[in-house]
Short mmCIF file of C-alpha atoms in Angstrom, two decimals:
data_model
loop_
_atom_site.label_atom_id
_atom_site.label_comp_id
_atom_site.label_asym_id
_atom_site.label_seq_id
_atom_site.Cartn_x
_atom_site.Cartn_y
_atom_site.Cartn_z
CA MET A 1213 70.85 50.60 38.79
CA ARG A 1214 69.12 48.62 41.45
CA ILE A 1215 65.71 50.23 40.63
CA LEU A 1216 66.10 49.32 36.98
CA SER A 1217 66.86 45.74 37.95
CA LYS A 1218 63.69 45.50 40.10
CA SER A 1219 61.60 46.97 37.28
CA LEU A 1220 63.12 44.57 34.80
CA CYS A 1221 62.49 41.62 37.14
CA THR A 1222 58.86 42.70 37.59
CA LEU A 1223 58.42 43.03 33.82
CA VAL A 1224 59.91 39.59 33.21
CA ALA A 1225 57.71 38.10 35.95
CA LEU A 1226 54.57 39.59 34.36
CA LEU A 1227 55.48 38.59 30.82
CA PRO A 1228 53.76 35.14 30.96
CA VAL A 1229 50.56 36.83 32.18
CA ALA A 1230 50.67 39.30 29.31
CA ILE A 1231 51.25 36.52 26.81
CA THR A 1232 48.27 34.48 28.02
CA VAL A 1233 45.79 37.38 27.88
CA GLU A 1234 43.76 36.85 24.74
CA ARG A 1235 43.21 39.66 22.31
CA PRO A 1236 39.59 40.39 21.51
CA HIS A 1237 38.19 38.79 18.37
CA PHE A 1238 36.45 41.07 15.90
CA TYR A 1239 34.02 40.21 13.10
CA ILE A 1240 32.99 42.40 10.20
CA SER A 1241 29.50 42.53 8.76
CA ARG A 1242 29.24 43.74 5.16
CA THR A 1243 25.74 42.48 4.38
CA GLU A 1244 22.34 44.09 4.69
CA SER A 1245 21.00 41.49 7.10
CA MET A 1246 22.75 43.13 10.08
CA PRO A 1247 24.04 46.70 10.48
CA ARG A 1248 27.34 46.98 8.63
CA GLY A 1249 30.40 47.38 10.78
CA VAL A 1250 32.62 45.74 13.35
CA TYR A 1251 31.39 43.39 16.08
CA ILE A 1252 33.39 42.20 19.09
CA GLU A 1253 33.27 38.72 20.61
CA THR A 1254 31.62 38.37 24.02
CA ALA A 1255 31.28 35.65 26.63
CA GLN A 1256 27.47 35.80 26.48
CA PRO A 1257 25.81 32.38 26.58
CA LEU A 1258 23.83 31.01 23.65
CA ILE A 1259 20.41 32.27 24.72
CA GLN A 1260 17.43 33.69 22.90
CA GLY A 1261 18.27 37.19 21.68
CA ALA A 1262 22.05 36.62 21.55
CA LEU A 1263 23.82 37.83 18.44
CA VAL A 1264 26.05 35.08 17.05
CA VAL A 1265 28.65 34.40 14.38
CA GLU A 1266 27.75 31.39 12.25
CA CYS A 1267 29.87 29.43 9.79
CA LEU A 1268 27.52 27.67 7.43
CA PRO A 1269 28.03 23.99 6.57
CA VAL A 1270 30.08 23.53 3.38
CA ASP A 1271 27.10 22.66 1.14
CA LEU A 1272 25.22 25.81 2.17
CA ALA A 1273 28.40 27.89 2.06
CA THR A 1274 29.12 26.74 -1.49
CA PHE A 1275 25.57 27.53 -2.58
CA GLY A 1276 25.72 30.96 -0.91
CA LYS A 1277 29.05 31.73 -2.55
CA GLU A 1278 27.79 30.66 -6.01
CA ARG A 1279 24.71 32.87 -5.58
CA GLY A 1280 26.74 35.85 -4.40
CA TYR A 1281 25.11 35.83 -0.95
CA LEU A 1282 28.48 35.25 0.75
CA GLU A 1283 31.93 36.71 0.23
CA LYS A 1284 35.29 34.99 0.51
CA GLY A 1285 36.25 34.35 4.12
CA GLU A 1286 37.52 32.17 6.94
CA CYS A 1287 34.75 29.59 7.21
CA PRO A 1288 34.49 26.15 5.55
CA GLY A 1289 33.94 26.54 1.83
CA ASN A 1290 36.20 29.61 1.98
CA VAL A 1291 33.30 31.95 2.74
CA THR A 1292 32.72 34.66 5.31
CA SER A 1293 30.89 34.04 8.55
CA VAL A 1294 27.40 35.48 8.98
CA LEU A 1295 25.81 37.30 11.91
CA LYS A 1296 22.39 36.20 13.12
CA VAL A 1297 20.20 36.39 16.23
CA ILE A 1298 19.17 33.32 18.20
CA VAL A 1299 15.36 33.22 18.20
CA GLY A 1300 15.07 29.64 19.44
CA GLY A 1301 17.30 27.19 21.28
CA PRO A 1302 17.27 23.54 22.29
CA GLY A 1303 13.73 22.40 23.10
CA SER A 1304 12.05 25.38 21.40
CA THR A 1305 9.14 24.76 19.05
CA VAL A 1306 9.56 26.59 15.75
CA GLU A 1307 6.62 27.07 13.40
CA LEU A 1308 7.91 27.87 9.94
CA SER A 1309 5.48 29.11 7.29
CA ASP A 1310 5.81 31.29 4.20
CA ALA A 1311 4.10 34.17 6.04
CA TYR A 1312 5.92 34.05 9.38
CA VAL A 1313 8.18 32.30 11.88
CA ALA A 1314 6.86 31.68 15.40
CA VAL A 1315 8.95 30.35 18.27
CA ASP A 1316 7.18 28.82 21.27
CA ASP A 1317 3.92 30.36 19.99
CA THR A 1318 5.45 33.87 19.76
CA LEU A 1319 5.36 35.47 16.31
CA ILE A 1320 8.72 36.87 15.16
CA PRO A 1321 8.11 40.30 13.54
CA ILE A 1322 8.99 40.73 9.87
CA SER A 1323 9.75 37.03 9.40
CA ALA A 1324 7.97 36.16 6.15
CA SER A 1325 10.01 34.20 3.61
CA LEU A 1326 10.74 35.43 0.12
CA THR A 1327 10.32 33.12 -2.84
CA VAL A 1328 12.92 34.77 -5.08
CA ASP A 1329 16.14 36.70 -4.49
CA ARG A 1330 17.06 40.12 -5.96
CA GLU A 1331 18.12 38.45 -9.20
CA GLY A 1332 14.71 36.79 -9.57
CA ARG A 1333 16.11 33.33 -8.78
CA GLU A 1334 14.07 30.94 -6.65
CA ILE A 1335 15.40 30.66 -3.10
CA PRO A 1336 15.50 27.02 -2.00
CA ARG A 1337 14.10 26.51 1.47
CA VAL A 1338 13.41 23.84 4.01
CA GLU A 1339 9.94 22.36 4.36
CA ARG A 1340 7.35 24.62 5.98
CA ASP A 1341 6.52 22.77 9.19
CA THR A 1342 6.55 22.87 12.97
CA LEU A 1343 9.63 21.38 14.56
CA THR A 1344 11.13 20.98 18.01
CA LEU A 1345 14.81 21.89 18.20
CA GLU A 1346 17.18 19.14 19.32
CA SER A 1347 19.73 19.58 22.14
CA ASP A 1348 22.39 20.84 19.71
CA GLU A 1349 20.15 23.00 17.47
CA TYR A 1350 19.42 26.73 17.35
CA PHE A 1351 17.12 28.71 15.10
CA LEU A 1352 18.80 31.84 13.75
CA LEU A 1353 17.30 34.83 11.99
CA ALA A 1354 18.40 38.34 11.14
CA PRO A 1355 16.06 41.29 11.43
CA GLY A 1356 14.17 42.17 8.29
CA VAL A 1357 13.03 40.40 5.21
CA ARG A 1358 16.28 40.38 3.18
CA SER A 1359 18.34 37.88 5.14
CA TRP A 1360 19.38 34.40 4.08
CA ASP A 1361 18.89 32.57 7.38
CA GLY A 1362 16.94 29.82 9.17
CA ARG A 1363 13.81 30.67 7.17
CA TYR A 1364 15.54 29.08 4.20
CA TYR A 1365 18.07 26.59 5.56
CA GLY A 1366 16.48 25.56 8.86
CA PRO A 1367 18.09 25.02 12.26
CA THR A 1368 21.80 25.59 12.91
CA LEU A 1369 23.92 23.05 14.75
CA ARG A 1370 25.80 24.28 17.83
CA GLU A 1371 29.12 23.35 16.19
CA ASN A 1372 28.48 25.97 13.47
CA ILE A 1373 28.08 28.82 15.96
CA LYS A 1374 31.55 30.27 16.45
CA ALA A 1375 30.93 33.08 18.96
CA THR A 1376 28.52 35.50 20.52
CA VAL A 1377 29.17 39.13 19.64
CA ARG A 1378 27.97 42.66 20.24
CA PRO A 1379 28.22 45.76 18.06
CA PHE A 1380 31.54 47.54 18.45
CA LEU A 1381 31.57 50.11 15.65
CA VAL A 1382 28.56 49.82 13.34
CA GLU A 1383 26.53 52.03 11.03
CA SER A 1384 23.57 53.74 12.59
CA SER A 1385 20.18 52.35 11.63
CA GLU A 1386 18.77 55.87 11.37
#
């Protein structure tokens, strides 16, 4: 009986530790802009090349939902979050043209902008220009030409980036 009591005391003593351990956060990608599947949150800093979860501002979220670009979800505007890659951070110079995106004079492959979506509707986009990102701005893209990202809506504010993630269980790109 004494052994059981010690085990029970140890379990009770460890209970607060077990309660404070956070469960991992998972995100699901269902779009073509990133491999479909499950992504797990990481503690990676917001640096160039990091994969991030973004909640779009309500006006963009509403537009994306109306167009069918975004599904119902947990972000403002009741839309799903999106996964993108940081290609530029605070202080970066981003050159945005119809033919390409360049960050700090480095061309981003396959970064031309489309003028119409799959339904033949014009895709609104920010002015084609060269800009320097502010201290709370990031430029986000997704690989490939069929992604609704910074090419169209410009820089993302830090407050709209919810997490960094890595693939956990995703479809193969082969």
